[in-house]
XYZ file of C-alpha atoms in Angstrom:
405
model
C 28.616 0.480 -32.546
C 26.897 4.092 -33.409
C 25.229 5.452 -30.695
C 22.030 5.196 -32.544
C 22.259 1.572 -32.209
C 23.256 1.552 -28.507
C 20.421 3.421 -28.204
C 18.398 0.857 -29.649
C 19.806 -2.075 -27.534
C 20.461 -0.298 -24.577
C 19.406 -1.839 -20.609
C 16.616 0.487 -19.358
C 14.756 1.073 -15.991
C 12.054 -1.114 -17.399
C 14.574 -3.984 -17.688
C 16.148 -3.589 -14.537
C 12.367 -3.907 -13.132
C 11.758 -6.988 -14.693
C 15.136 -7.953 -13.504
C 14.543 -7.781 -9.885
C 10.562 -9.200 -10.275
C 12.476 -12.086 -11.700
C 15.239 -12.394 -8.771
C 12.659 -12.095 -6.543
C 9.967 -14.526 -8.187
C 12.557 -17.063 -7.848
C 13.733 -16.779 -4.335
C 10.880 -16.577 -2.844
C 10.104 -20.015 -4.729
C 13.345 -21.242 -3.606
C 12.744 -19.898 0.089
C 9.672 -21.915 0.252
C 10.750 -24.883 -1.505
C 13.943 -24.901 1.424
C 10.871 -24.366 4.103
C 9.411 -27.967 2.601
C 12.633 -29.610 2.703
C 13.085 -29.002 6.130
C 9.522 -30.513 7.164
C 10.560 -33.217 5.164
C 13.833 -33.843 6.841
C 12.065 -33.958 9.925
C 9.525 -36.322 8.523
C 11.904 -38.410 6.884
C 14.054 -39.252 10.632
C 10.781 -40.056 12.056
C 9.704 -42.395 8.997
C 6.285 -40.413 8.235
C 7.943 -39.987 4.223
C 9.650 -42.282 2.305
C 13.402 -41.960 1.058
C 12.229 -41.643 -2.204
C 9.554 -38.870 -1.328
C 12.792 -36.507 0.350
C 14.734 -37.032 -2.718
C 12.131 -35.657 -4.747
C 12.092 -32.996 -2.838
C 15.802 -32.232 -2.647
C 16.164 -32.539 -6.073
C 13.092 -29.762 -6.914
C 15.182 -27.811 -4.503
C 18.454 -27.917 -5.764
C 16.665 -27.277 -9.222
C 15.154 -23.856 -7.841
C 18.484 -23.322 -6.167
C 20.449 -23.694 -9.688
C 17.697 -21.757 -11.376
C 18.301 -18.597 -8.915
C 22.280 -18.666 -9.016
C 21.818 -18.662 -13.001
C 19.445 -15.622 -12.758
C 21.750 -13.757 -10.073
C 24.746 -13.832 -11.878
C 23.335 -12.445 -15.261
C 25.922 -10.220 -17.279
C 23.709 -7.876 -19.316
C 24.013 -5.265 -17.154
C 27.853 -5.519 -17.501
C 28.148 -6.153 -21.366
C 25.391 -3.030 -21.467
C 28.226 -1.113 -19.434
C 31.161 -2.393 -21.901
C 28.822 -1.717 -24.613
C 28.905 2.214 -23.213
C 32.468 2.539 -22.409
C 33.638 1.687 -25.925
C 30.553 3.610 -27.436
C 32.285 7.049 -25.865
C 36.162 5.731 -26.685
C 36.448 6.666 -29.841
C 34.467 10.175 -29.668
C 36.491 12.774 -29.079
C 35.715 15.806 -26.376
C 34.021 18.574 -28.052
C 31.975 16.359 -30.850
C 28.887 16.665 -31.442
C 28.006 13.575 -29.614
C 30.484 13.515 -26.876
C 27.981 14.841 -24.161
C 25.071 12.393 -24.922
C 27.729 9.005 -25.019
C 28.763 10.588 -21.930
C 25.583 10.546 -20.590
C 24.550 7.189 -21.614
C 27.862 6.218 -19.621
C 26.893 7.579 -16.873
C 23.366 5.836 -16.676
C 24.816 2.185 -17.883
C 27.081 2.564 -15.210
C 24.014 3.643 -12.481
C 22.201 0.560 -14.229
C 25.401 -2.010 -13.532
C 25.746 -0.964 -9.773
C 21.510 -1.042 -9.242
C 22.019 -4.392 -10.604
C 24.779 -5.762 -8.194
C 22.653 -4.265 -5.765
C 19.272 -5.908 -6.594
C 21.100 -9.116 -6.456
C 22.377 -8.692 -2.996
C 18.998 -7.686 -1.515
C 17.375 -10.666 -3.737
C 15.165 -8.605 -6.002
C 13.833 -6.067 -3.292
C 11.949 -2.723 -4.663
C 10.724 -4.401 -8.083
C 7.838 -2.642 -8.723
C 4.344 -4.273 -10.465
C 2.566 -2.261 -13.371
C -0.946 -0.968 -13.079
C -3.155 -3.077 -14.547
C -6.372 -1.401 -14.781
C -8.022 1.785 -12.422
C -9.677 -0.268 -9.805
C -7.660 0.286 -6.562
C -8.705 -2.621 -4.823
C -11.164 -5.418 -5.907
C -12.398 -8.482 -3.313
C -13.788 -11.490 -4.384
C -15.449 -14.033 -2.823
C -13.175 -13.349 0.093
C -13.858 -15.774 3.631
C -11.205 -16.057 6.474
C -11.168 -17.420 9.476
C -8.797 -17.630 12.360
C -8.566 -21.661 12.775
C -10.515 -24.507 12.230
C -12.319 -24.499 14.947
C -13.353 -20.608 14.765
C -16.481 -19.164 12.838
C -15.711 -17.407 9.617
C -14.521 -13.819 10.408
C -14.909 -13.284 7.117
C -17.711 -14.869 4.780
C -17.853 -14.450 0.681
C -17.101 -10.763 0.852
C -16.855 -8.917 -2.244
C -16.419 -5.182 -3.504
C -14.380 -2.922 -5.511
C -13.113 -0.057 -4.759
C -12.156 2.502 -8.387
C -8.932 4.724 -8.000
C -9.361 7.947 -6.799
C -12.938 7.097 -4.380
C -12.850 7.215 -0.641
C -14.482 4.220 0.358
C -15.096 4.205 4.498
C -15.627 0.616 6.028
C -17.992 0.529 9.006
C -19.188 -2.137 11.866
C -20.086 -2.725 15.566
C -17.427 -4.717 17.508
C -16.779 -8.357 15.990
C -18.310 -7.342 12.236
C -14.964 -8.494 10.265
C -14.211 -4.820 9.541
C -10.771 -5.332 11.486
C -10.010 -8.799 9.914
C -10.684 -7.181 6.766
C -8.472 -4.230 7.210
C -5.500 -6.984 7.985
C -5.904 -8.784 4.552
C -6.355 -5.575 3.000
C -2.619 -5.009 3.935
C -1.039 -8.279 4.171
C -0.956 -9.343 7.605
C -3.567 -11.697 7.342
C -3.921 -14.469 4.424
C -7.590 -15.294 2.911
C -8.093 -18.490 2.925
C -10.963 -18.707 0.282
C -10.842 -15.917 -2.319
C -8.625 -13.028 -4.275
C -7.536 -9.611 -3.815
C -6.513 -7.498 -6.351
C -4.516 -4.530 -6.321
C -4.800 -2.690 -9.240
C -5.050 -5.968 -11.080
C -2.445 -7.887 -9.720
C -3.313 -10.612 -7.288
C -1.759 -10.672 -3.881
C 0.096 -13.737 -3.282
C 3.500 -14.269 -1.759
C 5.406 -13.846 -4.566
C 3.838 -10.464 -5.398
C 2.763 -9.472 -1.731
C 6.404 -7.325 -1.106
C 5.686 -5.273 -4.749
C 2.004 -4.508 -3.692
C 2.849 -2.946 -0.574
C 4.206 -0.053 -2.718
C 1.062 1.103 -3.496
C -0.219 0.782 0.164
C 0.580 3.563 2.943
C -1.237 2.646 6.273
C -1.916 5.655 8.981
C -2.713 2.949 12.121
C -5.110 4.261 15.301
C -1.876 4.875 17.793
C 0.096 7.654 16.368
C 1.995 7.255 19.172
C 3.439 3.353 17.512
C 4.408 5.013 14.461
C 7.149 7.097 15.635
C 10.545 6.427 14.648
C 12.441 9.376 14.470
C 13.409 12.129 17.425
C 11.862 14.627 15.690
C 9.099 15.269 12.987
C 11.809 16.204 10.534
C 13.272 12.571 11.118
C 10.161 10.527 11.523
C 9.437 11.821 7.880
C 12.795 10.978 6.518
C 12.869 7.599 7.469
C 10.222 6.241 5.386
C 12.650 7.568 2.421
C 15.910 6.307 3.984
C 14.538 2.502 3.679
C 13.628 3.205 -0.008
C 16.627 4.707 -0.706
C 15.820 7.762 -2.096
C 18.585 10.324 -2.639
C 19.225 12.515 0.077
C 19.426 15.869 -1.953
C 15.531 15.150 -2.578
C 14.595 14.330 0.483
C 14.407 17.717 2.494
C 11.796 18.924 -0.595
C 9.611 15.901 0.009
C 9.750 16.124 3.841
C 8.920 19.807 3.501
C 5.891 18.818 0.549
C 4.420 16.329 2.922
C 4.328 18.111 5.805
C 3.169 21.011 4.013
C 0.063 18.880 3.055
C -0.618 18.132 6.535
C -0.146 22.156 7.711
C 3.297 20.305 9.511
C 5.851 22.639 8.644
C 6.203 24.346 11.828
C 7.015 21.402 14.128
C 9.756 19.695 11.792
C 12.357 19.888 14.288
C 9.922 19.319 17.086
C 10.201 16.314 18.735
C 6.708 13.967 18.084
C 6.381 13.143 21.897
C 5.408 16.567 22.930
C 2.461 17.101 20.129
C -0.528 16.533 20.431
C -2.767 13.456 19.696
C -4.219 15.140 16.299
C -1.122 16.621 15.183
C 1.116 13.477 16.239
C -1.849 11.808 13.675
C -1.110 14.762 11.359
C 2.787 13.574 11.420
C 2.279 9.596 10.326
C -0.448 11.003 7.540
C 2.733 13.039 6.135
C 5.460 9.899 6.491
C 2.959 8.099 4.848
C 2.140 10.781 1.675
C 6.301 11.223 1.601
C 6.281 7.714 0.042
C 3.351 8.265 -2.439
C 0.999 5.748 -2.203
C -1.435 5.420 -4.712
C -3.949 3.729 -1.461
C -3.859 5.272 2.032
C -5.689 3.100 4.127
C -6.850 4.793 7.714
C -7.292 2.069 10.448
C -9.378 3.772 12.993
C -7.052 6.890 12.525
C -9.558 9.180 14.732
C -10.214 6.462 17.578
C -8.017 7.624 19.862
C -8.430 11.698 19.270
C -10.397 14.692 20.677
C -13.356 16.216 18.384
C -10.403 19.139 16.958
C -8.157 16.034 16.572
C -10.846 13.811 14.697
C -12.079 17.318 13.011
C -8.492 17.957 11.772
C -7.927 14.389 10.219
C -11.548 14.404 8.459
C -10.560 17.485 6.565
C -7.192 16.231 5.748
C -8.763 13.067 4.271
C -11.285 15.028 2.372
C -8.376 16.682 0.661
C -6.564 13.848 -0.489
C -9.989 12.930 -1.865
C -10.362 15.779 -3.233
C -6.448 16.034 -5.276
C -7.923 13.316 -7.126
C -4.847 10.829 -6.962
C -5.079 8.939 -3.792
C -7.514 6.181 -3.006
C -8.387 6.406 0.694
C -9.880 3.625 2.891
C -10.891 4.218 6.412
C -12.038 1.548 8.972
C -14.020 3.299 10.914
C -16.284 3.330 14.330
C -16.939 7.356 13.301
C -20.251 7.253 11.648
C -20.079 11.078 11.354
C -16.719 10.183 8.827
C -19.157 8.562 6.254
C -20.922 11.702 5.579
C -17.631 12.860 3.393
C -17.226 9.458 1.454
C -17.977 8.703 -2.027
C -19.096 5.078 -0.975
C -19.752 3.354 2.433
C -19.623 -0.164 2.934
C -21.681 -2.096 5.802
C -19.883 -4.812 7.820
C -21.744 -7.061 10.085
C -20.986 -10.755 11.095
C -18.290 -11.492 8.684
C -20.401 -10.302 5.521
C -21.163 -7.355 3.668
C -24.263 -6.308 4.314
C -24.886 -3.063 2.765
C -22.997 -1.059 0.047
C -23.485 2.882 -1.392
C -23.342 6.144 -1.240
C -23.771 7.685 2.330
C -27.433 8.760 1.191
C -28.419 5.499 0.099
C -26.811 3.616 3.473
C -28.458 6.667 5.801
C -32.147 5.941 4.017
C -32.589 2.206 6.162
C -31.316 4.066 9.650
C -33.624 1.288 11.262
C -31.504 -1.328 9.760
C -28.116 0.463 10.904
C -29.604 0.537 14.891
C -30.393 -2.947 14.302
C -26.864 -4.082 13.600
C -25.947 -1.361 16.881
C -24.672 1.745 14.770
C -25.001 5.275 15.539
C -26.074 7.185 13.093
C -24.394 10.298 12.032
C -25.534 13.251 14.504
C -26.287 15.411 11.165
C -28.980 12.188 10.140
C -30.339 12.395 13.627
C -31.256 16.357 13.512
C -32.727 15.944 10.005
C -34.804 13.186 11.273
C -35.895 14.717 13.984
C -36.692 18.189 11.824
C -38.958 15.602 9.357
C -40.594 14.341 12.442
C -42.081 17.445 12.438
C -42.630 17.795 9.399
C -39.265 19.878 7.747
C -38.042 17.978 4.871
C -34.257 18.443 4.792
C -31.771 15.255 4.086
C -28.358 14.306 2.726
C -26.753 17.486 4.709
C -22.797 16.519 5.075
C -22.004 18.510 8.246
C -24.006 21.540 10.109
C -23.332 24.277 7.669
C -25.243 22.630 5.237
C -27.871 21.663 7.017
C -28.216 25.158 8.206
C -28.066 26.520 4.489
C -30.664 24.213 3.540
C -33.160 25.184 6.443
C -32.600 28.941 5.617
C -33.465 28.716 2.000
C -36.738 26.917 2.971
C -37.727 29.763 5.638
C-alpha cells in the first residue's frame, strides 16, 4: 500500500468520535434495557407479568447485550495500525517519505490505544457536533416535581444565540431555579425539548452535552477540590485527561483571565468570598465551555465581590466566544446583558433587552422585583422633569446628565 492510499483510508479523530458516540449510544440502551429487566424480574415472582412478557424482555436484552459486545470488540483500529506498520517496513531511513510513514505510525498507534481505552470507559468523552449557532433553545418546556405538585415550570420557551449573555430573573418560587437544573441536567422536563446547539438532550446524549456546559454554582466554597488554587484548576483537566505538559499553560491562561495568577499556590480556604468566586470562574474557563452558566454566582458576596464577578462576566461577553447565563436575584446584573428574561410562576413572562424589560417597572414591583438602583435615580431625575434613561451603571448616568447641563 503507498502511503497516498493509507492516507486515503486511514482511521481519523473523526472516526474515533463516532466510535465512542456509538459505544456509548448502545450501552446506555443496554443499561436501561438491564434496569427493565430487573423490574420485571421482580414483577414476574410476584405474578403482576406474564412468563411470556419477561421473556420478551430478556430476549430484547440479550439482543442489546450482543449488539454492544459486537461494537466493543471492533478491529479497525488494529488493522488501521497493521495497515501503518507495514506502510513504514519497507521505507528505508533517510527516504523521502520515511518521516511522514513514521508519523502516521505514530498517530495509528495513539488511535489503537484511544480505542482500547474508549471501550473500557464505554464510550466516555465522545463529543456531539455543532449543529447550528443557537446556544440553547427551550420549547414548550413544563416540569413539575410530582403528581401531586403545581407545574414549576409551564410551556416555557426561548432561545438563547451563541455568543449573548442572557440573565434569568425572578422573586422566590418563579421557576428560575427549576429552570437552571434542566438547563444542566439535573432535572428532566417532563413535557418539552432542549436543545443544545441543536442536539436534543436526552439520556443518550445528556453525558456529550455537558461538554459544552461549565457551571460557576452560588457557594464557591462547594467547588473546591484541590489544596491550592494551582490544584483546584488542574483537576478539571486531570478528569478529561488532558496532557500534563499543557496543563500548567492553561492553568496559568485561566487564571490569568480571572486576574488569579498571584494566588496559584495559595490555598482557596484563606481567599476571599469574591476571589474564591474568581477561582471556580477559572476551573471552569480551563475546560472551555462554549456556555458558562452562573447560578446565583454573586448571592453570597460583598458589593467588591459581586462588582468583581460582573466585570469578569462582561468580559467573557465581550471575547465574543462564550455564551453566559446567569440566574440571578441581582437586578443591578441585567443592566450589562444583551437580553433579560422574566420568570414568574412557572412561566415566562417577559423577554428583551434590559431597556425594553426596565420600560414596565410597575409590572416588575408587581411580580416583587427591585429594580436596578441606576432605573430608580433616572426615574426619580424624570420625576422632575430630567429626561435621562437606559444608563448601565453611574458613570454613564453621570456623563449623560453633564452633557445636558
Amino acid at each position: 500500500m503507498s502511503l497516498q492510499k493509507f492516507k486515503e483510508i486511514k482511521l481519523t479523530d473523526n472516526d474515533l468520535n463516532e466510535f465512542k458516540l456509538l459505544l456509548s449510544e448502545f450501552y446506555l440502551k443496554k443499561a436501561t434495557e438491564q434496569e427493565k429487566l430487573f423490574v420485571a424480574r421482580k414483577a414476574l415472582k410476584r405474578e403482576e407479568i406474564s412468563k411470556e412478557e419477561f421473556t420478551k424482555i430478556k430476549n430484547h436484552v440479550e439482543l442489546l447485550n450482543n449488539e454492544y459486545a459486537k461494537i466493543a470488540v471492533s478491529k479497525a483500529f488494529k488493522e488501521n495500525y497493521k495497515n501503518a506498520k507495514f506502510l513504514l517496513k519497507p521505507i528505508k531511513e533517510g527516504h523521502v517519505d520515511f518521516a511522514n510513514a513514521k508519523s502516521e505510525l505514530a498517530f495509528a498507534r495513539h488511535m489503537y490505544r484511544e480505542s482500547k481505552t474508549v471501550i473500557k470507559e464505554r464510550g466516555r468523552g465522545a463529543q456531539l457536533e455543532k449543529l447550528n449557532d443557537i446556544a440553547v433553545e427551550v420549547k414548550k418546556l413544563s416540569f413539575k416535581y410530582g403528581p401531586e405538585f403545581p407545574y414549576a415550570l409551564s410551556n416555557v420557551n426561548f432561545q438563547i444565540k451563541h455568543g449573548e449573555y442572557v440573565t434569568i430573573i425572578g422573586h422566590n418560587g418563579s421557576g428560575k431555579s427549576t429552570l437552571s437544573k434542566i438547563l444542566i441536567g439535573v432535572l428532566t422536563p417532563e413535557v418539552g425539548d432542549l436543545q443544545i446547539f441543536g442536539n436534543t438532550v436526552n439520556k443518550n446524549t445528556l453525558d456529550q452535552i455537558r461538554r459544552f456546559l461549565g457551571i460557576v454554582f452560588q457557594n464557591p466554597d462547594n467547588q473546591f477540590i484541590g489544596s491550592t488554587v494551582r490544584a483546584d484548576i488542574a483537576f478539571g483537566l486531570e478528569n478529561k485527561r488532558v496532557d500534563p505538559k499543557d496543563m500548567e499553560t492553561m492553568i496559568t491562561s485561566a487564571a490569568k483571565k480571572v486576574r488569579m495568577t498571584d494566588f496559584l499556590d495559595h490555598e482557596p480556604l484563606n481567599l476571599s468570598g469574591g476571589q474564591k468566586q474568581r477561582v471556580a470562574i477559572a476551573s471552569t474557563l480551563a475546560l472551555n465551555p462554549d456556555i458558562i452558566i452562573f447560578d446565583e454566582a454573586t448571592s453570597m458576596l460583598d458589593p467588591k465581590g459581586k462588582r468583581e464577578i460582573k466585570e469578569i462576566m462582561v468580559q467573557l461577553r465581550d471575547a465574543g466566544n462564550k455564551t453566559i447565563i446567569s440566574i440571578t436575584h441581582d437586578m443591578d446584573e441585567i443592566l450589562n446583558a444583551d437580553k433579560v428574561i422574566v420568570m414568574n410562576g412557572g412561566k415566562l413572562v417577559k423577554m428583551g433587552t434590559p431597556s425594553e424589560v426596565l420600560s414596565d417597572k410597575e409590572f416588575l414591583r408587581s411580580i416583587h422585583l427591585d429594580i436596578p438602583f441606576i432605573a430608580n435615580v433616572e426615574e426619580k431625575l424624570q420625576n422632575v422633569g430630567i429626561n435621562v434613561s437606559g444608563s448601565k451603571n453611574m458613570d454613564e448616568l453621570v456623563d449623560k446628565l453633564w452633557q445636558k447641563k
